[in-house]
Every structure is written in structure tokens, then in C-alpha cells.
Amino acid sequence: MLQIKDLHVSIDGKEILKGIDLEVKAGEVHAIMGPNGSGKSTLAAALAGREMFAVTKGSVTYMNENLLELSPEDRARKGLFLGFQYPVEIPGVSIVNFMKTAINEHRKFKGLEPISASDFLKHMREKKELVGLTSSLTNRSVNEGFSGGEKKKNEIFQMAMLEPILAILDETDSGLDIDALKIVAQGVNQLRRKDNATIVITHYQRLLEYIVPDFVHVLYKGRIVKSSGKELALELEEKGYDWIKTEE
Amino acid sequence: MDESALSLELKRDLISLFRQNTGALETNSGRILNLYRERAFHDFDKLGIPSTKNEAYRYTPLEKYFQGNYDVELNANPFKIDVGSVFKCDVPELDTDVVLVLNGFFHSGNKTGQLSGGVIVCGLNEASVRFPDIFHKHYSHYADSEADGLVALNTLFAQDGVFVYIPPNTVMEKPLQIINLSHSLKNLRITRRNLIVAEENAVANIVVCDHTLCNQRYLANSLTEIFAGENARISFDRLQNENNLSTQINHVFIHQLQNSLFNGTSISLHGGLIRNNFYARQDGPNCETNLNGLFLCDDKQHVANYVLVDHASPHGTSNQLFKGILDNDATGSFNGKILVRKDAQKIQAYQKNNNLLLSSAARMNTKPHLEIYADDVKCSHGATVGQLDNEALFYLRSRGIGEKEARFLLMYAFANEIVSRISVPILKERIIELVDKRLRGELSKCNNCDIRCG
Ligand SMILES: Nc1ncnc2c1ncn2[C@@H]1O[C@H](COP(=O)(O)OP(=O)(O)OP(=O)(O)O)[C@@H](O)[C@H]1O
Ligand SMILES: [Mg+2]
């Protein structure tokens, strides 16, 4: 589904990612861990198409297509979803309007008619329940004045609404209380299918107890320095990153 | 005054225009209208057309808009218009009483006279004759012709417009919609003068729509005086949508007595040059004044808003919120002032101007300021000029929303803060549609109008 080869990404001429290789197949869950500033969010944003992150070298193939040639909106319409580490507040745009517009843009891309008002409401109600989002929240402007945890829940809600093929969740667990964490994990698990995949970026082993990964990768200074099974997360939790740094 | 050679020339031309037509003007107008011309003449002779050296007009280069040949109509145009069809033009299905003002003259086809509850809506000139007592008590009492040459110019040439009177303890049943139309085969200079009097405890909703029916150059100098008696509540919303060759100068003088409320929202969509001057004076305690403005402009449009809220009495509140989106070579300015006089204690006055520039050539000059002589007041002012938020844009696009649509959503959200303040619900819905179209570039000044010209 996703093949990243020797990916180099710079911001303002400064190289952040220094050759990433990663392959994600349908049905898999990958976890990416790594110390602060190692480039995890940069990788996620580059995959989602943020222009300020310039790809200087390497390739990314998504569903047999050159991902890097696509606009951010086309990536999304083809099933890529990024759960932001820092969701953006958009005053004046209601969540309802935002999601309706997004869904209709996805439908237009597929050659479908806009969704009917009743279907939209039904869809919305279902997904709200799934992630435990209240109407008082969805009637508000996107993320405006939301608590940290509410913002993260809203990311999962959007994911549920858009039903992506490849979801990249950038620290969606941080800032969530235990109950919310379970709800979020449950949401992710319910959306798991044979033909989709998830990349979770996290600092905590805790999340991986609920969303069990097939692979755990350690990103360090712009490179994946270690990849292993789910037991790697436990080891990291115990020992921190120092042993990897010295191993390097 | 600071006068350039050009402004001197413009002044001379206008003065000779007045001299040539004094006879006709005075014969066509009621006595009270004529009463104020002499003083206006004196003031205009002193002040002339404000040049950019005049601080209040620093960013509005008016002179060039005054140049060129314009016709002047001294009599109402006999042009027949079906009010019903024009009415569909911009705010359909709005359950309002409608009056049409054609080239500055109250249209003869208007159904007028007394509405329910003794509300009077008629032509200004007619009112000066039929209701001399009320008229004399208010006309030219609030518009200060010493402050601005254009105010003096308006009073000098004033002939007609709309007169609205809401008696004490009367609630206007329906909103009143005033449609200002410009229609002629030649370039035209238009003077409009309105007077709105809401007596104590009166409630009035007034909507003004400005339109042009043809692609001529229009130069309109409009002035509205509004009196809010004790406890009166007035909403005064305005939609400016004229052709982009037109120049619209628009003065609104609001005079409020104690406990009165004034809500005004102006939406400027099309128009070559739009200059709005708002002067609100709180002349009794506990008044509330809310002035909002939204302008969406592109090409070579210029939209300028000037606001003065004069807190002359204690315990008043005022809010000014003006927002603009400027694209292409459009320019705009905001010049807002809160004046709190010496004995006006316990005032809360706020002022904000936010602008979005969509192109590198668009320019916005903003100058919010406070002048405070009382010590126990709460005031704040602020202004921003910025671009669309790139983070927000990316967030929307990352959900599959195309760039154009994403930009639209952000602009719409920006504009909606003003639109949501419009007090008449159906008008609000219609304005939402218009703003939507305008932001998508689908609204040309005429295409929503049933009357096709040329
Ligand atoms: N917009 C930016 N401008 C300049 N430098 C940036 C920008 N965004 C990220 N960086 C830098 O790139 C590096 C990698 O940042 P990134 O956000 O990808 O780290 P991360 O692994 O996600 O960290 P964390 O665990 O703290 O979220 C950091 O040194 C950071 O300062
Ligand atoms: Mg990060």
C-alpha cells in the first residue's frame, strides 16, 4: 500500500529526514516511536502533502501511485488521513459544515452526488457515538476552544467520518485520559479492515496495548534506526532511547 | 483648509453649479430644506471636497472621482419602475414595506403615507411640507456641515430622499426596505438625503439597498440623519452593491437619547469607491451603539469606513467591528475613533478592525484610535491585516477539501462574524447567499437583478 524509499525532507533548507525507508501493507498497523524532535511529525506532514516540508530526495508510492505528485486534497480523497499532533483551530467554520464539505468533496472526486441531508446526519450521529463526541462539541467551530483531549477525539471523529485507507495518527493519544484513550483505540480498531492500514506515532507503550501494532519503528535524528515487533515498544518503555543512541 | 489646485477647481465648479440652479432647487424644495442652504454654502465654500491632506480622507483620494462630466437631475425622473420587480432584485421573499428612491428622488410609484401604528414613510421633500414641526425639529440638526465639506455639499443640494417617522411607543410591524437605485443614460451626480425619527420607545428595522441599474458612472453623495428617542431601538442594515464605476459617499449621523439602542451593519459588495462615514452621538445615559461593517472588494475597488462614536453621556456602551477582504488591486481604509467626553463615566467602548489581504497588491490602511477625557472607562481597540491562515488551509485540504473551496470556507468564516449580526433574519439569510456568491466571484453587480439595461 505504501512504500517509502530513501525519503529526504527539508524545512527551510535544513534537512530533517535523512533517508527513510518504510513499507506498509494492507491490514497492518505500524507504530513509530522516537525522541522529541526526531522527525516523526515531519514524516507524517510530508506524507500528507504539507508544502513547507520539501522532499529533496527519495520516493513515496501509495496504492501504486507517486504520492508526492498529488495535492494534499487528492491524497485525502484517495484515502490518506493524517490525525494532527496539533489540530488547528478554525474559528467560524462549524464541524458540521466542515465535515459535510469534506465528504462531498470526496464524493465529487468519486463521481458521486452530494450526500443527502438525512444520510449525512445519520452518518454523523453514528460516528459521534463511536468516538463519544457530544453535539455541543460538533455544533461548535472546528477545534476552537476545545480542550487538548477534545481536539484529539475530534481527529478520530473526522477519521471515522472519512473512513480512510491509510490513517497516520500523530500522537493522537497524548493528552487523552484513560477512558478517552480506550475510546480512541476502540474507534481505530473498529475501523480496521483487511484492506486498510494505520501508522500510529506515539511516545507511549500504553496506546499500543489497545492498538496492537505489527511493527514498531524507532525514528532517531531523521532515520529509522530500529524496526521490530510489538515487544520493542515495551523495551523502549523500560530503557528509554539511550541504548538505541549508543547502539547507533 | 488644505486644498489642492484640483480641489479648488472642483469646488468652483460645484459652487457655480449651485449658483446656476439655485432657483430651480429652491422652487422644487420645501421651505425648511431651503433654510439650511445658505449655511451649507458657506461651509462648503470654506471646506470644499476633502483632499487626501485632510486627515479623515487621507487614504481616500476622492478628487479623481469627482472629476469628469456628470449630469444632475433637478426633478424626479419619470422613469417607470415596477417596485415589485426591483424588489426581487436583491432581497426576495423579504416581508418588508418597500420604497424606491430613484436617482435620489422618492419614487412616485411608492405606496406611502401612513403605515400601521401611525408610522410615516414618505419623500423627504413631501415631509418638509406636510410635517413641518417634526421636520424642523430634526432636519440638519445632527449632520454637522462644519465637519466635512461633503456634508455641506449634501445639504446644499438636498432635495429629496426618504423620511421615516415612528411615533412614541410604536413598533414598526415590518422592516422597511429602502432601495436606492441609480438609473440614467448618462453619468449622473446624485444627492440623497434621508431623515429617520424614532420617538421614545419606538422600534424600527430599516434595510437599505444600494443598486445601480446601468453601467454609467454614478457619483452619489448620500446623507442619513437618524434620531433615536429615549428607549428607542433601531436597526439599520445596509447592502451596498453598485456597479464598479460608481462612487458612493455615504454619511450616517446617529443621535441617541438615553437608553436607546442603535444597531447598524453595512455590507459592501460592489462599488468602485465606497466611502462610509458613521457618526454616532450618545446624548443621554445608558445608550448602546453597535456599528458593524463588512467589505469584500477586488479589482480596483476602494472601500473606506470612517467611524466616530461620541460618548457624550455616562454608562454607555459601543462596539465597532469592521472586517474587510481585499483581493487584486483593491484598497481599503478604516479610520475609527472612540471619543469619550469628560463627564461620560462608566463607558465601555470597543473597536476592532480585521482585514484579510488575498493578493500582494491589495492594500489596507487602518487607524483605530481612542480619545478619552473621562477616567472611569473601559475601552479597547485593535486592528489586524493578514493573510489567510496557512495552517488552517492545510488542515482543511488534508481532509480532501480542494484549495479553492478551503479558501472559500476560511473567507466565509471571516465574513460571517459580521453577517451573523444582521438583525432581520430573512435579510441575514439573503446576505449570506450574496456574500457566498461574492466570495466565489459569482456575483456581478447586475446579474441578480431583474431589470436588464443596455
Ligand atoms: N516549521 C518548522 N520550521 C523549522 N523547523 C521545524 C519546523 N517543524 C519542525 N521543525 C524541526 O524539525 C525537527 C523535527 O520535528 P518534528 O516535529 O518532526 O519532531 P517529532 O519527532 O514529531 O517531535 P515530537 O515528539 O516532539 O512531536 C525538529 O528539530 C523541529 O524543530
Ligand atoms: Mg511530533
XYZ file of C-alpha atoms and ligand atoms in Angstrom:
734
model
C 0.000 0.000 0.000
C 2.726 2.462 0.981
C 6.385 2.281 0.033
C 8.734 4.961 1.256
C 12.213 4.820 -0.221
C 15.186 6.862 0.901
C 12.979 9.841 1.740
C 14.787 13.094 2.493
C 12.793 16.098 3.701
C 13.983 19.614 4.474
C 12.451 22.643 6.116
C 13.902 25.988 5.138
C 16.922 24.229 3.698
C 17.539 22.278 6.880
C 17.398 18.526 6.373
C 15.106 16.863 8.902
C 14.506 13.436 7.381
C 17.681 11.841 6.160
C 16.633 8.767 4.261
C 13.531 6.968 5.486
C 12.603 3.526 4.229
C 9.302 2.065 5.243
C 6.787 -0.307 3.753
C 3.221 -0.620 4.960
C 0.951 -3.347 3.656
C -2.813 -3.549 3.779
C -4.101 -4.812 7.098
C -1.024 -3.745 9.056
C -0.540 -1.446 11.990
C 2.815 0.272 12.320
C 3.936 2.228 15.323
C 6.584 4.913 15.034
C 8.302 5.983 18.199
C 11.294 8.156 18.829
C 12.557 11.043 20.916
C 11.236 14.595 20.611
C 12.396 16.352 17.514
C 13.458 13.191 15.731
C 11.214 13.933 12.735
C 8.058 11.878 13.332
C 5.642 14.714 12.648
C 7.744 15.828 9.722
C 7.322 12.417 8.158
C 3.576 12.494 8.753
C 3.197 16.009 7.328
C 5.334 15.220 4.303
C 3.130 12.217 3.577
C 0.025 14.379 3.892
C 1.483 16.920 1.483
C 2.369 19.934 3.574
C 4.197 22.170 1.086
C 6.656 23.696 3.524
C 8.211 20.275 4.006
C 10.261 19.907 0.848
C 11.081 16.438 -0.379
C 14.633 16.668 -1.666
C 15.248 13.036 -2.436
C 13.568 9.654 -2.468
C 10.149 8.380 -3.437
C 6.803 7.511 -1.924
C 4.428 5.145 -3.653
C 0.877 4.916 -2.366
C -1.520 2.432 -3.922
C 0.809 2.129 -6.908
C 0.858 5.877 -7.470
C 3.505 8.500 -6.926
C 2.143 10.106 -3.769
C 4.474 13.062 -3.944
C 2.855 14.314 -7.130
C -0.570 14.609 -5.563
C -2.039 17.684 -3.893
C -2.923 17.313 -0.207
C -6.629 17.183 -1.067
C -6.131 14.454 -3.653
C -4.123 12.398 -1.186
C -7.006 12.670 1.232
C -9.549 11.819 -1.447
C -7.535 8.711 -2.236
C -7.850 7.587 1.330
C -4.920 9.084 3.207
C -5.718 10.592 6.572
C -3.500 12.491 8.959
C -4.510 12.863 12.568
C -2.684 16.019 13.581
C -0.473 16.204 16.635
C -1.650 19.796 16.974
C -5.114 20.105 15.431
C -5.747 23.575 14.046
C -8.444 25.876 15.392
C -10.640 27.322 12.667
C -12.963 29.969 14.096
C -16.191 30.427 12.204
C -16.195 27.060 10.433
C -18.539 24.644 12.156
C -17.598 20.986 12.406
C -20.841 20.087 10.683
C -20.134 22.317 7.715
C -16.511 21.213 7.622
C -17.367 17.518 7.519
C -20.197 17.958 5.077
C -17.909 19.852 2.720
C -15.174 17.252 3.117
C -17.489 14.323 2.484
C -18.992 15.981 -0.555
C -15.562 16.739 -1.940
C -14.654 13.074 -1.529
C -17.890 12.092 -3.245
C -17.397 14.526 -6.092
C -13.958 13.031 -6.636
C -15.560 9.621 -6.945
C -18.218 10.941 -9.297
C -20.996 10.696 -6.730
C -23.803 13.112 -5.974
C -23.590 15.185 -2.791
C -24.756 13.316 0.280
C -28.370 13.874 1.278
C -29.025 15.824 4.437
C -30.579 12.833 6.176
C -27.791 10.428 5.221
C -25.262 12.922 6.422
C -26.962 13.339 9.769
C -27.213 9.601 10.198
C -23.569 9.074 9.320
C -22.586 11.846 11.657
C -24.666 10.505 14.520
C -23.116 7.048 14.163
C -19.575 8.327 14.184
C -20.196 10.725 17.023
C -21.359 7.813 19.116
C -18.402 5.741 18.092
C -15.934 8.246 19.487
C -18.156 9.661 22.188
C -18.345 13.171 20.847
C -21.233 15.305 22.068
C -23.419 17.512 19.899
C -22.444 20.507 21.943
C -18.962 19.960 20.563
C -19.861 19.227 16.947
C -22.001 22.348 16.758
C -19.013 24.491 17.544
C -16.309 25.875 15.297
C -13.573 23.409 14.377
C -11.368 22.904 17.435
C -11.971 26.423 18.652
C -11.583 26.485 22.400
C -11.502 22.679 22.542
C -9.504 21.080 25.319
C -6.454 19.083 24.298
C -8.325 15.811 24.649
C -11.379 17.096 22.795
C -9.194 18.088 19.878
C -7.756 14.587 19.687
C -11.179 12.993 19.859
C -12.245 15.281 17.080
C -9.395 13.945 14.945
C -10.646 10.397 15.436
C -14.158 11.540 14.723
C -13.024 13.005 11.405
C -11.178 9.819 10.635
C -14.315 7.816 11.317
C -16.342 10.152 9.128
C -13.943 9.893 6.194
C -13.157 6.166 6.519
C -9.580 6.337 5.243
C -7.490 3.590 3.711
C -4.268 4.688 5.338
C -4.510 6.613 8.592
C -1.482 8.266 10.132
C -2.175 9.231 13.724
C 0.362 11.636 15.094
C 0.336 11.392 18.879
C -3.419 11.120 18.949
C -3.049 9.533 22.383
C -1.228 12.356 24.112
C -3.493 14.490 26.224
C -6.180 11.831 26.432
C -7.447 10.487 29.722
C -7.617 6.706 30.169
C -11.256 6.472 29.177
C -10.765 8.633 26.123
C -7.723 6.620 25.180
C -9.785 3.442 25.237
C -12.487 5.081 23.171
C -9.977 6.301 20.628
C -8.298 2.901 20.433
C -11.662 1.251 20.107
C -12.512 3.663 17.319
C -9.324 2.807 15.484
C -9.859 -0.907 15.976
C -13.428 -0.786 14.758
C -12.287 0.909 11.599
C -9.585 -1.684 10.994
C -10.123 -3.795 7.971
C -8.089 -6.126 5.837
C -7.733 -3.510 3.168
C -6.670 -0.554 5.244
C -3.676 0.272 7.377
C -2.669 2.518 10.239
C 0.511 4.252 11.277
C 0.431 5.390 14.876
C 3.037 7.795 16.110
C 3.267 7.672 19.855
C 5.515 8.100 22.853
C 3.660 5.617 24.978
C 3.523 1.892 25.098
C 0.129 2.343 26.765
C -1.666 3.057 23.481
C -0.097 0.010 21.899
C -1.776 -2.199 24.455
C -5.040 -1.219 22.855
C -3.948 -0.793 19.275
C -1.621 -3.697 18.864
C 0.998 -2.944 16.208
C 2.540 -5.427 13.820
C 5.731 -3.400 13.675
C 7.418 -0.831 15.856
C 9.961 1.551 14.348
C 12.271 3.908 16.110
C 12.924 7.201 14.392
C 16.043 8.952 15.543
C 17.617 12.039 14.012
C 15.714 11.663 10.788
C 16.357 7.967 10.268
C 14.616 4.755 11.216
C 17.286 3.176 13.370
C 15.409 0.149 14.568
C 12.376 -1.855 13.466
C 10.935 -4.812 15.267
C 7.759 -6.434 16.560
C 5.475 -5.052 19.272
C 7.888 -6.115 22.034
C 10.191 -3.253 21.010
C 7.732 -0.776 22.471
C 7.970 -2.447 25.862
C 11.700 -2.416 25.722
C 11.697 1.294 24.899
C 9.350 1.977 27.745
C 11.754 0.293 30.113
C 15.058 1.538 28.846
C 14.313 4.818 27.094
C 16.132 5.729 23.922
C 19.690 5.886 25.219
C 20.550 2.308 24.347
C 19.487 2.901 20.762
C 21.528 6.044 20.584
C 24.590 4.165 21.814
C 23.850 1.207 19.603
C 23.890 3.535 16.643
C -8.221 74.113 4.754
C -5.692 72.027 2.925
C -6.716 72.500 -0.636
C -5.031 71.356 -3.758
C -5.449 73.155 -7.079
C -7.698 70.328 -8.168
C -9.945 70.521 -5.159
C -10.211 74.282 -5.619
C -11.290 73.727 -9.172
C -13.826 71.092 -8.173
C -15.178 73.431 -5.552
C -15.518 76.274 -8.019
C -17.377 74.031 -10.425
C -19.768 72.854 -7.759
C -20.395 76.340 -6.499
C -21.175 77.575 -9.966
C -23.411 74.570 -10.486
C -25.287 75.577 -7.371
C -25.499 79.227 -8.450
C -26.890 78.254 -11.832
C -29.505 76.053 -10.282
C -30.389 77.782 -7.046
C -33.694 78.963 -8.458
C -34.804 75.550 -9.618
C -33.575 73.852 -6.454
C -35.472 76.260 -4.231
C -38.668 76.152 -6.231
C -38.641 72.362 -6.168
C -37.962 72.114 -2.453
C -39.873 72.814 0.712
C -39.074 75.845 2.809
C -37.209 74.020 5.553
C -34.888 72.329 3.103
C -34.020 75.720 1.669
C -33.480 77.170 5.097
C -30.166 75.390 5.509
C -28.653 76.036 2.117
C -27.072 79.309 2.953
C -25.108 77.945 5.835
C -24.199 74.879 3.822
C -22.966 77.152 1.068
C -20.794 78.995 3.500
C -19.397 75.761 4.951
C -18.797 74.177 1.589
C -17.094 77.308 0.337
C -14.805 77.058 3.325
C -14.181 73.294 3.210
C -14.548 72.127 -0.374
C -14.083 68.498 -1.418
C -11.766 66.883 1.116
C -8.366 66.118 -0.312
C -6.020 63.449 0.965
C -4.344 66.156 3.012
C -7.427 66.076 5.179
C -6.599 63.530 7.877
C -10.012 61.844 7.746
C -9.683 61.342 3.983
C -6.007 60.604 3.878
C -6.414 57.228 2.205
C -9.445 58.074 0.096
C -8.349 60.001 -2.985
C -11.770 61.464 -3.702
C -10.848 64.199 -6.085
C -10.306 61.998 -9.083
C -13.743 60.509 -8.615
C -15.273 63.979 -8.708
C -13.602 64.798 -11.980
C -15.356 64.386 -15.270
C -18.784 65.287 -16.513
C -21.831 64.320 -14.591
C -25.414 65.266 -15.229
C -27.545 66.489 -12.376
C -31.277 65.876 -12.165
C -33.258 68.627 -10.564
C -36.558 66.866 -10.969
C -37.713 63.380 -10.293
C -37.067 61.089 -13.215
C -40.372 59.992 -14.762
C -38.863 56.591 -15.500
C -41.411 53.959 -14.616
C -40.324 51.093 -12.472
C -42.437 48.389 -11.037
C -41.438 48.349 -7.407
C -42.285 44.676 -7.205
C -39.778 43.695 -9.836
C -36.938 45.684 -8.373
C -37.751 44.328 -5.024
C -36.932 40.855 -6.286
C -33.613 42.229 -7.270
C -31.719 41.578 -4.142
C -33.732 40.594 -1.184
C -36.614 38.484 -2.392
C -39.256 36.990 -0.176
C -38.393 39.538 2.407
C -41.591 40.545 4.023
C -40.972 44.244 4.115
C -42.526 47.517 3.239
C -40.557 48.730 0.286
C -39.855 52.160 -1.016
C -37.828 53.054 -4.014
C -35.579 56.038 -4.350
C -34.627 56.711 -7.937
C -31.592 58.889 -8.538
C -32.169 60.458 -5.162
C -35.898 61.097 -5.578
C -38.580 59.305 -3.648
C -40.347 57.396 -6.384
C -43.875 58.427 -7.245
C -44.938 54.800 -7.539
C -44.236 54.120 -3.867
C -47.168 53.240 -1.716
C -46.765 55.777 1.008
C -48.495 57.672 3.643
C -49.234 56.179 6.968
C -48.418 52.609 7.765
C -49.941 50.785 10.680
C -49.407 52.340 14.083
C -49.081 55.812 12.628
C -45.682 55.169 11.139
C -44.977 57.669 8.395
C -42.889 56.840 5.365
C -42.765 59.409 2.606
C -40.480 61.511 0.491
C -38.226 63.920 2.304
C -39.441 66.926 0.404
C -43.040 65.972 0.975
C -42.359 65.579 4.685
C -40.813 69.017 4.901
C -44.148 70.425 3.792
C -46.593 68.010 5.407
C -44.894 67.549 8.762
C -43.057 70.825 9.294
C -42.924 70.574 13.086
C -41.241 67.193 13.266
C -39.133 68.045 10.287
C -37.898 71.311 11.626
C -37.052 69.742 14.939
C -34.618 67.268 13.383
C -33.583 68.149 9.866
C -29.928 69.161 9.685
C -29.656 69.051 13.463
C -27.295 66.091 13.571
C -25.375 66.387 10.326
C -22.543 68.718 11.055
C -21.770 70.593 7.871
C -18.833 72.304 9.506
C -17.079 68.976 9.926
C -16.934 67.806 6.352
C -17.296 69.633 3.045
C -19.246 66.699 1.669
C -21.855 67.043 4.381
C -22.169 70.704 3.492
C -22.389 69.727 -0.181
C -25.204 67.332 0.581
C -27.217 69.916 2.477
C -26.517 72.414 -0.258
C -28.052 70.241 -2.965
C -30.514 68.249 -0.846
C -33.899 67.883 -2.496
C -35.313 64.524 -1.655
C -34.882 61.100 -0.180
C -36.816 59.183 2.431
C -38.469 60.404 5.577
C -39.434 57.895 8.244
C -41.244 58.717 11.438
C -42.051 56.203 14.133
C -44.339 57.685 16.796
C -43.758 57.105 20.504
C -44.370 53.579 21.816
C -44.727 52.200 18.318
C -43.190 49.050 16.959
C -42.803 49.015 13.208
C -44.717 45.974 12.087
C -42.468 45.004 9.203
C -38.972 46.071 8.355
C -38.816 48.969 5.949
C -36.679 48.380 2.919
C -35.331 51.411 1.125
C -33.984 50.649 -2.328
C -31.731 53.297 -3.762
C -31.491 52.935 -7.490
C -29.330 54.758 -9.898
C -30.531 54.683 -13.443
C -29.725 57.022 -16.288
C -28.338 57.119 -19.764
C -25.570 59.482 -18.818
C -23.129 59.803 -15.983
C -25.011 61.215 -13.063
C -24.362 63.074 -9.858
C -26.878 62.143 -7.192
C -27.701 63.709 -3.849
C -29.792 61.733 -1.404
C -30.976 62.937 1.940
C -32.855 60.830 4.462
C -34.287 61.545 7.860
C -35.349 58.855 10.285
C -37.019 59.805 13.536
C -37.818 57.132 16.117
C -39.557 58.645 19.110
C -39.361 57.294 22.637
C -39.920 53.548 22.995
C -40.204 53.153 19.235
C -38.788 50.094 17.496
C -37.646 50.272 13.894
C -35.951 47.890 11.476
C -34.668 49.536 8.366
C -32.829 47.936 5.489
C -31.173 49.984 2.779
C -30.055 48.509 -0.522
C -27.972 50.478 -2.973
C -28.090 49.481 -6.608
C -27.209 50.719 -9.989
C -29.266 49.642 -12.944
C -26.875 50.651 -15.676
C -23.227 50.788 -16.270
C -22.947 54.560 -16.103
C -20.703 56.398 -13.757
C -22.633 57.499 -10.729
C -21.424 59.843 -8.077
C -23.736 59.690 -5.125
C -23.425 61.751 -2.003
C -25.941 60.364 0.486
C -26.701 61.504 3.949
C -28.972 59.979 6.550
C -29.830 61.548 9.875
C -31.198 59.199 12.476
C -32.771 60.225 15.736
C -33.309 57.621 18.437
C -35.504 58.948 21.207
C -35.440 57.660 24.774
C -35.563 53.888 24.849
C -35.900 53.642 21.089
C -34.399 50.610 19.361
C -33.254 50.965 15.802
C -31.633 48.519 13.484
C -30.251 49.943 10.286
C -28.684 47.474 7.892
C -27.245 48.370 4.564
C -26.299 46.426 1.488
C -24.092 48.242 -0.970
C -23.985 46.608 -4.349
C -23.467 49.088 -7.127
C -21.513 48.898 -10.328
C -17.773 49.274 -10.098
C -17.785 52.602 -11.919
C -19.883 54.150 -9.220
C -18.733 56.327 -6.392
C -20.784 56.244 -3.274
C -20.206 58.594 -0.403
C -22.424 57.887 2.437
C -22.809 59.735 5.722
C -24.880 58.436 8.602
C -25.438 60.656 11.612
C -26.965 58.944 14.600
C -28.239 60.889 17.535
C -29.234 58.830 20.551
C -31.119 59.805 23.677
C -30.967 57.856 26.899
C -31.442 54.091 26.975
C -31.653 53.901 23.217
C -30.110 51.195 21.093
C -28.704 51.500 17.610
C -27.514 48.501 15.597
C -26.035 49.156 12.203
C -24.479 46.636 9.832
C -23.145 47.624 6.449
C -22.216 45.079 3.828
C -20.236 46.448 0.900
C -20.001 44.089 -2.046
C -19.575 46.003 -5.270
C -18.926 49.648 -5.991
C -15.946 51.492 -7.415
C -15.399 53.734 -4.470
C -17.416 53.361 -1.322
C -16.874 55.770 1.473
C -18.969 55.328 4.603
C -18.887 57.873 7.388
C -20.651 56.967 10.581
C -21.098 59.474 13.344
C -22.906 58.253 16.428
C -23.506 60.517 19.352
C -24.785 59.211 22.661
C -26.540 62.182 24.107
C -28.075 60.510 27.126
C -27.010 57.879 29.627
C -27.212 54.110 29.041
C -27.105 54.163 25.274
C -25.816 51.280 23.231
C -24.347 51.682 19.765
C -23.206 48.788 17.599
C -21.626 49.510 14.269
C -20.507 46.632 12.073
C -19.153 46.615 8.597
C -18.035 44.032 6.093
C -16.426 44.848 2.801
C -15.401 42.407 0.112
C -13.534 44.035 -2.681
C -11.338 43.234 -5.615
C -10.096 44.738 -8.894
C -9.579 48.427 -8.334
C -12.284 48.922 -5.751
C -11.722 51.209 -2.823
C -13.774 50.881 0.334
C -13.272 53.249 3.214
C -15.057 53.273 6.528
C -14.820 56.174 8.893
C -16.415 55.909 12.312
C -16.763 58.316 15.151
C -18.579 57.211 18.267
C -19.063 60.148 20.546
C -19.766 59.174 24.141
C -21.169 62.412 25.478
C -23.030 60.782 28.382
C -22.180 58.222 31.045
C -22.964 54.492 31.233
C -22.945 53.968 27.502
C -21.561 51.069 25.530
C -20.395 50.897 21.955
C -18.936 48.262 19.685
C -17.341 48.743 16.335
C -16.384 45.723 14.298
C -15.252 46.217 10.730
C -13.843 43.447 8.592
C -12.537 43.506 5.079
C -11.330 41.053 2.471
C -9.309 42.651 -0.300
C -8.115 40.989 -3.475
C -6.295 42.105 -6.651
C -5.523 45.828 -6.592
C -8.254 46.711 -4.145
C -7.535 49.221 -1.429
C -9.335 49.968 1.743
C -9.169 52.026 4.830
C -10.621 52.058 8.276
C -10.467 55.115 10.411
C -12.299 54.656 13.659
C -12.453 56.831 16.651
C -13.940 56.476 20.084
C -14.403 59.788 21.809
C -15.258 59.721 25.498
C -16.072 63.146 26.834
C -15.120 64.433 30.237
C -18.223 63.531 32.174
C -19.019 60.346 30.322
C -18.003 57.926 33.078
C -18.554 54.157 33.127
C -18.299 53.823 29.395
C -17.486 50.559 27.695
C -16.315 51.087 24.159
C -14.703 48.573 21.865
C -13.361 48.810 18.404
C -11.883 46.199 16.127
C -10.825 46.118 12.516
C -9.617 42.877 10.926
C -8.574 42.533 7.346
C -7.546 39.791 5.001
C -5.375 40.554 2.025
C -5.603 37.959 -0.715
C -3.060 39.454 -3.087
C 0.252 41.176 -2.754
C -1.060 44.314 -4.440
C -4.083 44.797 -2.199
C -3.630 47.462 0.448
C -5.362 48.252 3.678
C -4.786 51.245 5.893
C -6.224 51.034 9.317
C -6.195 53.572 12.057
C -8.193 52.814 15.166
C -7.898 55.386 17.888
C -9.236 56.485 21.216
C -9.670 59.936 22.638
C -10.646 59.714 26.266
C -11.276 62.516 28.714
C -13.100 60.559 31.433
C -11.207 58.403 33.910
C -13.562 55.546 34.666
C -13.926 53.868 31.295
C -13.259 50.529 29.668
C -12.040 50.851 26.125
C -10.122 48.713 23.742
C -9.166 48.927 20.133
C -7.199 46.789 17.778
C -6.537 46.108 14.150
C -5.043 43.295 12.124
C -4.063 42.982 8.497
C -3.126 39.477 7.471
C -3.434 36.655 5.016
C -5.474 33.504 5.123
C -4.141 31.159 7.769
C -1.935 28.613 6.013
C -2.174 26.112 8.839
C -5.946 26.194 8.641
C -5.824 25.943 4.873
C -3.679 22.836 5.054
C -5.862 21.310 7.732
C -8.929 21.681 5.507
C -7.112 20.390 2.440
C -5.799 17.406 4.358
C -9.445 16.358 4.736
C -9.969 16.338 0.992
C -11.323 19.846 0.602
C -9.916 21.448 -2.548
C -7.784 24.535 -2.192
C -10.360 26.869 -3.703
C -13.121 25.558 -1.505
C -10.861 25.661 1.544
C -10.021 29.290 0.879
C -13.676 29.996 0.444
C -14.549 28.357 3.759
C -11.985 30.455 5.584
C -13.079 33.672 3.933
C -16.668 32.867 4.583
C -15.940 32.196 8.243
C -14.144 35.515 8.447
C -17.064 37.357 6.890
C -19.705 35.524 8.833
C -18.783 37.188 12.087
C -20.355 40.329 10.656
C -23.176 38.782 8.666
C -24.359 36.931 11.752
C -25.020 40.284 13.401
C -27.664 41.358 10.924
C -30.847 41.750 12.884
C -33.537 40.876 10.327
C -33.406 37.072 9.970
C -34.588 36.790 6.371
C -32.283 39.559 5.335
C -29.467 37.731 7.043
C -30.151 34.584 5.046
C -30.197 36.533 1.823
C -26.996 38.366 2.677
C -25.374 35.035 3.478
C -26.222 33.917 -0.051
C -24.910 37.122 -1.557
C -21.693 37.049 0.423
C -21.289 33.423 -0.561
C -21.648 34.326 -4.240
C -19.456 37.365 -3.906
C -16.650 35.365 -2.338
C -16.912 32.764 -5.045
C -16.694 35.531 -7.639
C -20.131 34.636 -8.967
C -21.840 37.871 -8.103
C -21.515 40.569 -10.666
C -23.271 43.765 -9.761
C -26.181 43.254 -12.114
C -26.753 39.583 -12.602
C -29.077 39.198 -9.679
C -31.276 41.976 -10.858
C -34.427 41.505 -12.876
C -34.058 44.757 -14.665
C -31.690 44.432 -17.571
C -30.390 47.563 -19.040
C -28.441 48.393 -22.159
N 8.093 24.591 10.722
C 9.317 24.273 11.132
N 10.341 25.142 10.980
C 11.582 24.846 11.396
N 11.896 23.685 11.973
C 10.943 22.776 12.139
C 9.601 23.008 11.728
N 8.856 21.940 12.015
C 9.700 21.065 12.587
N 10.942 21.550 12.662
C 12.117 20.900 13.237
O 12.233 19.615 12.681
C 12.656 18.704 13.671
C 11.721 17.528 13.715
O 10.446 17.990 14.204
P 9.192 17.044 14.320
O 8.037 17.885 14.684
O 9.082 16.239 13.110
O 9.607 16.127 15.550
P 8.781 14.997 16.285
O 9.586 13.768 16.158
O 7.410 14.955 15.812
O 8.845 15.504 17.781
P 7.769 15.397 18.976
O 7.932 14.060 19.580
O 8.202 16.442 19.921
O 6.432 15.636 18.395
C 12.760 19.466 14.982
O 14.091 19.803 15.210
C 11.951 20.691 14.718
O 12.419 21.790 15.440
Mg 5.606 15.357 16.599
